[in-house]
Short mmCIF file of C-alpha atoms (C1' of nucleotides) in Angstrom, two decimals:
data_model
loop_
_atom_site.label_atom_id
_atom_site.label_comp_id
_atom_site.label_asym_id
_atom_site.label_seq_id
_atom_site.Cartn_x
_atom_site.Cartn_y
_atom_site.Cartn_z
CA MET A 1 65.84 83.92 46.37
CA VAL A 2 66.78 81.24 42.85
CA ARG A 3 70.13 82.46 42.68
CA GLN A 4 70.94 79.25 41.04
CA LYS A 5 68.93 76.96 38.19
CA ILE A 6 67.80 73.38 40.19
CA GLN A 7 68.60 70.14 39.61
CA ILE A 8 65.72 68.34 38.09
CA LYS A 9 66.00 65.44 41.48
CA LYS A 10 64.32 64.55 44.69
CA ILE A 11 65.17 67.26 46.61
CA ASP A 12 67.00 65.95 49.99
CA ASN A 13 65.37 68.27 52.54
CA LEU A 14 62.64 66.85 53.45
CA THR A 15 60.86 70.55 54.20
CA ALA A 16 62.39 72.22 51.59
CA ARG A 17 60.99 69.42 49.29
CA GLN A 18 57.41 69.86 50.84
CA VAL A 19 57.15 73.18 50.31
CA THR A 20 58.29 73.05 45.96
CA PHE A 21 55.45 70.25 46.04
CA SER A 22 53.29 72.94 48.00
CA LYS A 23 54.50 75.49 45.02
CA ARG A 24 55.28 73.85 42.35
CA ARG A 25 51.26 71.88 42.76
CA ARG A 26 49.58 74.68 42.00
CA GLY A 27 51.65 76.53 39.62
CA LEU A 28 51.34 73.39 37.32
CA PHE A 29 47.23 72.71 38.65
CA LYS A 30 47.09 76.25 37.10
CA LYS A 31 49.08 75.74 33.29
CA ALA A 32 46.34 72.76 33.21
CA GLN A 33 43.65 75.13 33.71
CA GLU A 34 44.87 78.18 31.93
CA LEU A 35 45.78 75.45 28.93
CA SER A 36 42.13 74.10 29.00
CA THR A 37 40.46 77.78 29.16
CA LEU A 38 42.94 78.82 26.60
CA CYS A 39 42.89 76.74 23.86
CA ASP A 40 39.72 74.28 24.51
CA ALA A 41 40.75 71.21 25.46
CA GLU A 42 40.18 68.27 27.97
CA ILE A 43 42.32 68.31 30.99
CA ALA A 44 42.20 66.01 33.76
CA LEU A 45 45.49 65.59 36.49
CA ILE A 46 46.05 63.71 39.20
CA VAL A 47 48.89 63.96 41.81
CA PHE A 48 49.78 62.10 44.59
CA SER A 49 51.83 63.71 47.47
CA ALA A 50 54.28 61.07 49.11
CA THR A 51 52.81 61.57 51.76
CA GLY A 52 49.32 59.53 49.79
CA LYS A 53 47.43 63.14 49.51
CA LEU A 54 45.47 62.99 46.52
CA PHE A 55 45.19 66.23 44.51
CA ASP A 56 43.75 66.22 41.50
CA TYR A 57 41.96 68.72 38.59
CA SER A 58 39.52 68.34 35.71
CA SER A 59 38.23 70.71 33.16
CA SER A 60 35.62 68.54 32.74
CA SER A 61 34.28 64.96 34.05
CA MET A 62 37.12 62.94 35.86
CA MET A 63 35.59 60.16 34.63
CA GLN A 64 34.63 60.73 31.71
CA LEU A 65 38.39 61.57 30.16
CA ILE A 66 39.37 58.76 31.94
CA GLN A 67 37.21 56.65 29.48
CA ARG A 68 37.75 58.43 27.40
CA HIS A 69 42.05 57.73 27.67
CA ASN A 70 40.87 53.89 27.62
CA MET A 71 39.53 54.28 24.57
CA GLN A 72 42.16 56.33 22.82
CA SER A 73 45.30 54.00 24.16
CA GLU A 74 43.57 50.70 23.81
CA LYS A 75 42.77 51.96 20.62
CA SER A 76 46.22 52.66 18.87
CA ASN A 77 46.94 48.87 20.92
CA LYS A 78 48.30 47.12 17.81
CA PHE A 79 46.69 43.66 19.45
CA GLY A 80 44.66 43.32 22.67
CA GLN A 81 46.88 40.49 25.11
CA GLN A 82 43.82 41.24 27.49
CA PRO A 83 41.31 38.28 27.06
CA LEU A 84 38.16 38.59 24.86
CA HIS A 85 36.14 40.19 27.73
CA THR A 86 38.76 42.79 28.30
CA GLN A 87 38.17 43.44 25.18
CA MET A 88 34.59 43.73 25.20
CA GLY A 89 34.34 46.26 28.55
CA SER A 90 36.11 48.26 27.67
CA SER A 91 34.07 49.24 24.41
CA ASN A 92 31.19 49.41 25.60
CA HIS A 93 32.19 50.85 28.66
CA GLY A 94 33.61 53.53 25.46
CA MET A 95 30.22 53.50 23.75
CA ILE A 96 28.08 54.16 26.82
CA SER A 97 31.26 57.31 27.33
CA LYS A 98 29.81 58.66 24.04
CA GLU A 99 26.15 58.48 23.89
CA LEU A 100 25.93 59.80 27.34
CA THR A 101 28.62 62.53 25.80
CA ASP A 102 25.29 63.67 22.74
CA LEU A 103 22.92 63.14 24.46
CA THR A 104 23.46 65.03 27.48
CA THR A 105 25.22 68.11 24.83
CA GLU A 106 21.86 68.41 23.32
CA LEU A 107 19.84 68.80 26.35
CA LYS A 108 22.39 71.55 27.05
CA GLN A 109 21.79 73.28 23.79
CA LEU A 110 17.82 72.59 23.88
CA MET A 111 17.47 73.90 27.31
CA GLY A 112 20.33 77.25 26.52
CA GLU A 113 17.30 78.01 23.56
CA GLU A 114 14.57 77.40 25.37
CA LEU A 115 15.96 79.16 27.98
CA GLN A 116 15.52 82.04 25.44
CA GLY A 117 11.75 83.32 25.88
CA LEU A 118 9.75 81.84 28.45
CA GLY A 119 8.83 81.92 32.18
CA MET A 120 9.07 80.19 35.09
CA ASN A 121 6.08 77.33 34.52
CA ASP A 122 7.38 76.57 31.04
CA LEU A 123 11.82 76.42 33.55
CA MET A 124 10.38 73.97 35.63
CA LYS A 125 8.90 71.92 32.41
CA LEU A 126 12.19 71.91 31.65
CA GLU A 127 14.29 71.34 33.88
CA LYS A 128 11.10 68.02 34.08
CA MET A 129 12.33 67.01 30.87
CA VAL A 130 16.22 67.16 31.19
CA GLU A 131 16.07 65.24 34.89
CA THR A 132 13.96 62.57 32.44
CA GLY A 133 16.69 62.55 29.63
CA LEU A 134 19.32 62.24 31.92
CA SER A 135 18.00 60.23 33.85
CA ARG A 136 16.65 57.90 30.52
CA VAL A 137 20.89 58.20 29.89
CA GLY A 138 21.41 57.20 33.10
CA LYS A 139 20.13 54.11 33.68
CA THR A 140 20.53 53.52 30.13
CA LYS A 141 23.94 53.49 31.38
CA ASN A 142 23.77 51.35 34.57
CA GLU A 143 21.69 48.85 32.53
CA LYS A 144 25.12 48.26 30.51
CA LEU A 145 27.60 48.40 32.82
CA PHE A 146 25.80 45.62 35.38
CA THR A 147 25.01 43.64 32.76
CA GLU A 148 28.42 43.39 32.02
CA ILE A 149 29.13 43.13 35.43
CA SER A 150 26.28 39.99 35.34
CA LYS A 151 28.36 39.17 33.32
CA LEU A 152 32.01 39.03 34.62
CA LYS A 153 30.79 37.34 37.44
CA THR A 154 29.25 34.91 35.51
CA ARG A 155 32.14 34.18 34.18
CA GLN A 156 34.29 34.15 36.79
CA ALA A 157 31.42 30.71 38.45
CA GLU A 158 32.86 29.09 35.56
CA LEU A 159 36.56 30.04 36.08
CA ILE A 160 36.02 28.98 39.45
CA GLU A 161 34.34 25.07 39.14
CA GLU A 162 36.66 25.02 36.36
CA ASN A 163 39.18 25.33 38.14
CA GLU A 164 38.14 24.09 41.50
CA TRP A 165 37.64 20.20 39.31
CA LEU A 166 41.42 20.48 37.18
CA LYS A 167 42.42 21.09 41.24
CA GLN A 168 40.57 17.81 42.09
CA GLN A 169 42.29 16.16 39.33
CA ALA A 170 45.16 16.54 40.36
CA GLU A 171 45.23 15.94 43.72
CA LYS A 172 43.90 12.79 42.51
CA PHE A 173 46.97 12.34 39.58
CA ASP A 174 49.45 13.70 42.89
CA CYS A 175 47.52 10.18 44.59
CA THR A 176 48.18 8.17 42.45
CA ARG A 177 51.69 8.37 42.10
CA ASN A 178 52.26 8.23 45.33
CA ALA A 179 50.84 4.59 45.39
CA MET A 180 52.61 4.19 42.46
CA GLU A 181 55.68 4.61 44.84
CA GLN A 182 54.59 2.57 47.48
CA GLY A 183 55.07 -0.57 45.19
CA SER A 184 51.87 -0.66 43.02
CA SER A 185 51.09 -2.41 40.43
CA VAL A 186 49.99 -0.17 37.37
CA GLU A 187 46.81 -2.33 37.08
CA SER A 188 46.23 -2.61 41.45
CA MET A 189 46.76 1.95 40.43
CA THR A 190 44.76 2.33 37.37
CA ASN A 191 42.01 0.69 39.37
CA SER A 192 42.08 2.40 42.31
CA LEU A 193 42.70 5.77 40.58
CA GLY A 194 40.12 8.38 42.42
CA LEU A 195 40.14 5.40 45.58
CA VAL A 196 43.04 5.97 47.24
CA HIS A 197 43.45 7.89 50.37
CA CYS A 198 46.03 10.18 50.37
CA PRO A 199 45.90 12.08 53.65
CA GLU A 200 48.11 14.64 53.29
CA GLU A 201 45.28 15.75 50.70
CA GLU A 202 42.50 17.34 51.85
CA ASP A 203 44.27 20.63 53.51
CA ARG A 204 47.00 20.29 50.95
CA ALA A 205 47.83 24.41 49.85
CA VAL A 206 47.63 23.47 45.33
CA SER A 207 51.19 24.63 45.43
CA ASP A 208 52.78 21.84 47.15
CA THR A 209 50.96 19.48 44.59
CA SER A 210 52.16 21.81 41.93
CA LEU A 211 55.60 21.28 43.42
CA LYS A 212 55.37 17.25 43.72
CA LEU A 213 53.70 17.59 40.34
CA GLY A 214 56.81 19.31 38.66
CA LEU A 215 59.43 16.94 40.54
CA PRO A 216 60.01 14.51 37.48
CA PHE A 217 59.97 17.22 35.16
CA SER A 218 62.63 18.82 36.62
CA ASN A 219 65.24 17.06 34.91
CA GLY A 220 64.46 17.91 31.45
CA ASN A 221 63.93 20.81 31.64
CA MET B 1 57.03 89.50 22.14
CA VAL B 2 54.81 89.15 25.12
CA ARG B 3 54.64 92.85 25.68
CA GLN B 4 51.15 92.37 26.84
CA LYS B 5 49.56 90.12 29.54
CA ILE B 6 47.57 87.90 27.82
CA GLN B 7 43.97 87.24 29.01
CA ILE B 8 43.20 83.83 30.42
CA LYS B 9 39.72 83.01 27.57
CA LYS B 10 39.73 81.19 24.50
CA ILE B 11 42.11 82.26 21.82
CA ASP B 12 39.88 83.40 19.13
CA ASN B 13 42.64 82.78 16.67
CA LEU B 14 42.25 79.27 15.28
CA THR B 15 46.16 79.65 14.15
CA ALA B 16 47.33 80.78 17.45
CA ARG B 17 45.56 78.56 19.81
CA GLN B 18 46.53 75.49 18.03
CA VAL B 19 50.46 76.96 18.14
CA THR B 20 49.75 77.99 22.27
CA PHE B 21 48.49 74.79 22.64
CA SER B 22 51.09 73.30 21.94
CA LYS B 23 53.61 74.56 23.43
CA ARG B 24 51.51 75.33 26.51
CA ARG B 25 51.44 71.80 26.39
CA ARG B 26 55.15 70.56 26.12
CA GLY B 27 55.74 73.12 29.17
CA LEU B 28 52.79 71.23 31.51
CA PHE B 29 53.66 68.19 30.76
CA LYS B 30 57.71 69.37 31.40
CA LYS B 31 56.26 71.02 34.40
CA ALA B 32 54.17 67.31 35.85
CA GLN B 33 57.81 65.71 35.14
CA GLU B 34 59.89 67.74 37.36
CA LEU B 35 57.00 67.85 40.23
CA SER B 36 57.19 63.88 40.22
CA THR B 37 60.67 64.01 40.02
CA LEU B 38 61.16 66.31 42.27
CA CYS B 39 58.90 66.05 45.28
CA ASP B 40 58.41 62.16 44.51
CA ALA B 41 55.22 62.96 43.75
CA GLU B 42 53.14 60.04 41.39
CA ILE B 43 51.88 62.29 38.71
CA ALA B 44 48.68 61.23 35.80
CA LEU B 45 48.10 63.96 33.00
CA ILE B 46 45.75 63.46 30.31
CA VAL B 47 44.73 65.99 27.84
CA PHE B 48 43.22 66.12 25.34
CA SER B 49 43.03 68.80 22.10
CA ALA B 50 39.82 70.73 21.16
CA THR B 51 40.54 68.65 17.84
CA GLY B 52 40.69 65.18 19.84
CA LYS B 53 43.80 64.35 19.82
CA LEU B 54 44.69 62.55 22.89
CA PHE B 55 48.62 62.75 25.14
CA ASP B 56 49.42 61.50 28.14
CA TYR B 57 51.70 61.93 31.16
CA SER B 58 51.93 59.20 34.43
CA SER B 59 55.25 59.19 36.74
CA SER B 60 54.53 54.97 36.90
CA SER B 61 51.46 53.42 35.62
CA MET B 62 48.52 55.24 34.24
CA MET B 63 46.70 52.65 35.20
CA GLN B 64 47.66 52.58 38.93
CA LEU B 65 46.99 55.79 38.96
CA ILE B 66 43.63 55.62 38.24
CA GLN B 67 42.98 53.60 40.19
CA ARG B 68 44.24 55.13 43.25
CA HIS B 69 42.24 58.48 42.44
CA ASN B 70 39.10 56.22 41.96
CA MET B 71 39.71 54.85 45.52
CA GLN B 72 40.90 58.15 46.96
CA SER B 73 37.22 60.09 45.92
CA GLU B 74 35.54 57.45 47.04
CA LYS B 75 36.65 57.13 50.30
CA SER B 76 36.14 61.44 50.55
CA ASN B 77 32.59 60.62 49.56
CA LYS B 78 30.58 60.69 52.40
CA PHE B 79 27.73 58.32 50.64
CA GLY B 80 29.73 55.80 49.88
CA GLN B 81 31.94 54.40 52.80
CA GLN B 82 31.79 50.56 52.63
CA PRO B 83 34.03 48.44 51.70
CA LEU B 84 33.32 47.78 47.78
CA HIS B 85 32.20 43.87 48.92
CA THR B 86 28.80 45.03 49.87
CA GLN B 87 28.47 47.34 48.10
CA MET B 88 28.30 44.72 44.94
CA GLY B 89 25.19 42.67 43.44
CA SER B 90 21.62 44.35 42.75
CA SER B 91 21.99 45.72 46.81
CA ASN B 92 24.16 48.21 44.90
CA HIS B 93 21.57 49.42 42.45
CA GLY B 94 19.41 50.64 45.42
CA MET B 95 21.93 52.07 47.43
CA ILE B 96 23.17 54.64 43.85
CA SER B 97 19.67 55.01 42.77
CA LYS B 98 19.02 56.70 45.83
CA GLU B 99 21.20 58.59 46.08
CA LEU B 100 20.16 60.48 43.74
CA THR B 101 16.59 60.45 43.97
CA ASP B 102 18.02 62.82 47.19
CA LEU B 103 19.93 64.35 45.48
CA THR B 104 18.07 65.86 43.08
CA THR B 105 15.33 65.90 45.54
CA GLU B 106 17.41 68.15 47.68
CA LEU B 107 18.26 69.54 44.26
CA LYS B 108 15.31 70.60 43.09
CA GLN B 109 13.61 72.05 46.82
CA LEU B 110 17.06 74.07 46.49
CA MET B 111 15.66 75.70 42.19
CA GLY B 112 12.15 75.25 43.50
CA GLU B 113 12.87 78.38 46.35
CA GLU B 114 15.43 80.15 44.70
CA LEU B 115 13.48 80.12 41.55
CA GLN B 116 10.93 82.51 43.13
CA GLY B 117 12.36 86.20 42.52
CA LEU B 118 15.67 85.55 40.40
CA GLY B 119 16.23 86.40 36.42
CA MET B 120 17.80 84.36 33.70
CA ASN B 121 21.73 85.22 34.75
CA ASP B 122 20.72 83.52 38.19
CA LEU B 123 18.71 80.50 37.15
CA MET B 124 21.60 80.17 35.07
CA LYS B 125 23.50 79.65 38.06
CA LEU B 126 20.90 77.73 39.29
CA GLU B 127 21.10 75.27 36.02
CA LYS B 128 24.89 74.56 36.81
CA MET B 129 24.76 73.74 40.33
CA VAL B 130 22.62 71.13 39.43
CA GLU B 131 24.09 69.37 36.29
CA THR B 132 27.16 69.91 38.62
CA GLY B 133 25.59 68.55 41.99
CA LEU B 134 23.74 65.00 39.14
CA SER B 135 27.22 65.26 37.82
CA ARG B 136 28.89 64.04 40.88
CA VAL B 137 26.33 61.80 42.00
CA GLY B 138 27.14 59.66 37.92
CA LYS B 139 31.01 59.96 39.28
CA THR B 140 30.18 58.72 42.35
CA LYS B 141 28.40 56.18 40.51
CA ASN B 142 30.34 55.47 37.83
CA GLU B 143 33.69 54.64 39.91
CA LYS B 144 32.71 52.52 41.94
CA LEU B 145 31.28 50.56 39.38
CA PHE B 146 33.99 51.16 37.12
CA THR B 147 35.82 50.29 40.07
CA GLU B 148 33.92 47.03 40.75
CA ILE B 149 34.70 45.68 37.35
CA SER B 150 38.39 46.58 36.96
CA LYS B 151 38.74 43.86 40.60
CA LEU B 152 37.28 41.68 38.15
CA LYS B 153 38.83 41.35 35.08
CA THR B 154 42.19 40.87 37.30
CA ARG B 155 40.55 38.32 39.40
CA GLN B 156 39.63 36.78 35.74
CA ALA B 157 42.89 36.97 34.90
CA GLU B 158 44.14 35.61 37.62
CA LEU B 159 41.56 33.06 37.30
CA ILE B 160 42.47 32.15 33.77
CA GLU B 161 45.63 32.06 34.72
CA GLU B 162 45.36 29.43 37.24
CA ASN B 163 43.66 27.59 35.28
CA GLU B 164 45.85 27.65 32.05
CA TRP B 165 48.79 25.71 34.18
CA LEU B 166 46.87 23.49 35.87
CA LYS B 167 45.62 22.37 32.42
CA GLN B 168 49.12 22.05 31.37
CA GLN B 169 50.22 20.53 34.35
CA ALA B 170 46.94 18.12 33.76
CA GLU B 171 47.98 17.79 30.33
CA LYS B 172 51.81 16.85 31.24
CA PHE B 173 50.14 13.63 33.52
CA ASP B 174 47.84 12.81 31.23
CA CYS B 175 51.29 11.89 29.17
CA THR B 176 52.70 10.46 32.09
CA ARG B 177 49.06 8.03 32.52
CA ASN B 178 49.03 6.88 29.43
CA ALA B 179 53.13 5.98 29.32
CA MET B 180 51.80 4.05 31.94
CA GLU B 181 48.76 2.57 31.06
CA GLN B 182 51.34 1.51 28.27
CA GLY B 183 51.91 -1.45 30.88
CA SER B 184 55.55 0.08 31.91
CA SER B 185 56.68 -1.31 35.92
CA VAL B 186 56.27 1.64 38.07
CA GLU B 187 61.05 1.44 38.79
CA SER B 188 60.84 1.75 34.00
CA MET B 189 58.22 4.08 34.84
CA THR B 190 59.38 5.72 37.61
CA ASN B 191 63.05 6.47 35.53
CA SER B 192 61.54 7.45 32.60
CA LEU B 193 59.49 9.64 33.48
CA GLY B 194 61.01 12.57 31.63
CA LEU B 195 62.15 10.58 29.12
CA VAL B 196 58.25 9.85 27.59
CA HIS B 197 58.30 11.69 25.17
CA CYS B 198 54.77 14.31 25.03
CA PRO B 199 53.99 16.04 21.74
CA GLU B 200 52.68 19.35 23.25
CA GLU B 201 55.54 19.78 26.76
CA GLU B 202 58.69 21.27 24.62
CA ASP B 203 57.94 24.46 23.89
CA ARG B 204 55.76 24.81 27.01
CA ALA B 205 57.90 24.18 29.66
CA VAL B 206 59.52 28.18 29.61
CA SER B 207 55.56 28.53 30.44
CA ASP B 208 55.11 26.58 33.48
CA THR B 209 58.42 27.38 34.88
CA SER B 210 57.55 30.91 35.12
CA LEU B 211 54.23 30.20 35.58
CA LYS B 212 55.48 27.74 38.80
CA LEU B 213 57.12 30.56 40.07
CA GLY B 214 54.13 33.60 39.92
CA LEU B 215 51.04 32.08 40.97
CA PRO B 216 49.12 33.60 42.66
CA PHE B 217 47.02 31.31 44.14
CA SER B 218 50.70 29.13 45.77
CA ASN B 219 49.39 31.03 49.17
CA GLY B 220 46.40 27.88 48.52
CA ASN B 221 42.88 30.09 49.02
"C1'" DT C 1 52.30 72.57 10.39
"C1'" DT C 2 56.32 73.09 12.59
"C1'" DT C 3 60.30 75.16 14.77
"C1'" DG C 4 62.85 79.67 16.35
"C1'" DC C 5 63.43 83.91 18.51
"C1'" DT C 6 63.50 87.87 21.92
"C1'" DA C 7 61.16 90.59 24.92
"C1'" DT C 8 58.08 90.28 28.84
"C1'" DA C 9 55.77 88.00 32.05
"C1'" DT C 10 55.56 84.00 34.75
"C1'" DA C 11 57.26 80.93 38.53
"C1'" DT C 12 59.61 79.56 41.46
"C1'" DA C 13 63.91 79.35 45.81
"C1'" DA C 14 66.05 80.44 48.95
"C1'" DC C 15 65.32 83.17 53.04
"C1'" DC C 16 62.20 85.63 56.62
"C1'" DA C 17 57.63 85.76 59.08
"C1'" DT D 1 52.40 74.10 58.41
"C1'" DT D 2 51.42 77.90 55.75
"C1'" DG D 3 51.81 83.33 53.83
"C1'" DG D 4 54.93 87.05 52.40
"C1'" DT D 5 59.54 88.13 49.71
"C1'" DT D 6 63.38 88.49 46.21
"C1'" DA D 7 65.97 87.56 42.67
"C1'" DT D 8 66.63 84.66 38.94
"C1'" DA D 9 64.93 80.52 35.72
"C1'" DT D 10 61.96 79.59 33.70
"C1'" DA D 11 57.86 79.88 29.52
"C1'" DT D 12 55.49 81.51 26.72
"C1'" DA D 13 52.87 86.10 22.48
"C1'" DG D 14 54.20 87.25 18.77
"C1'" DC D 15 56.32 87.26 15.12
"C1'" DA D 16 58.93 85.24 11.21
"C1'" DA D 17 61.02 82.03 8.29
#
DNA sequence: TTTGCTATATATAACCA
DNA sequence: TTGGTTATATATAGCAA
């Protein structure tokens, strides 16, 4: 029996913790549902047990709620510390989400009204209409998402290419420095840029290079 | 006073509904926190009021939890069990389309059979079923796409960071090289490293260091 | 709107089966 | 694991300020 109020800290006993988790989790989900029903709120609840098991509830679509959440929390974010492309992405999702919501609502209403006095054949036709409508929304949504993915991939390819080039440059310079330290004159070194063979260069990790690069400056830092 | 147990249905009175929302919401969030603490669970809770206001809580990072949720529900989904990378590209589109088609067909057939002898109420229920089915397909599809987008963005952020760092290194080298090209001997140049004035270098020194420590590509992939 | 205030309703800790 | 059973702790509906 609950003779004492418990402390809100991690329960030591494993069994007790599991039992409590199970019971309180149910309670929490029940409360969430009740709140949703009573007050017409939209709720998403995600719970991972300590063992990694997933429990979730959402009053409507989990995805839509999550997207809405992303939108809202981004809006309250004064300055996007994030690069442009990520901002574009999210707002894009928001637009899609709204579109989807609007159209779905419209279709549902349409269907609800029509249903009042129609026969089977008409119902079948309506079903078709709804399917078509949903399919069109889905298609649009897909197109936007795929466009975004495509853009991201393109950008990524550019970045990778740029990085590769930069790394190569870095390696060349690195090589140059080695040559210098071996006593080459500045002139010959300059001329041999990119031609001096660097034995350790090929499979050297970039981090190694970076260490070398950073070394001469370490005094100054 | 609570003389009677209330029905779990939307509260008619607006004021009462708002008050209840406020109170129950707090209760819900409190319970969520307690469960998280007591049982070492990870919890994300998103609530939108009927007026669209957002309230949220998460025991750790909302984004991480959402990601985890996406992954989990994808894993438990009988359709998509392949790793993400194989789902990428245009084949992804085809697969999803097929999924959608299959399920829609199934639901249509189901609906067709049932339609023969049912009344309006049953039809409404069926409508709900269809909606749910479609919504589940859409949800799965969305989750996959969003997961992919998310991964792409993460990778992109890494690339940008790497890129920045490389550029900074390149600038330093440029500086060094410029000094060299002005005709210093190797020895004097080496000695003067770190003393040569690099106009853009000072205010980057600190961030350079941190970047060096945390660079994602340090493993050389 | 948002607070307190109770009297009840509900949740649940500890225990048992 | 899961599902009861209490005795208590907590939440909250209705009201008032």
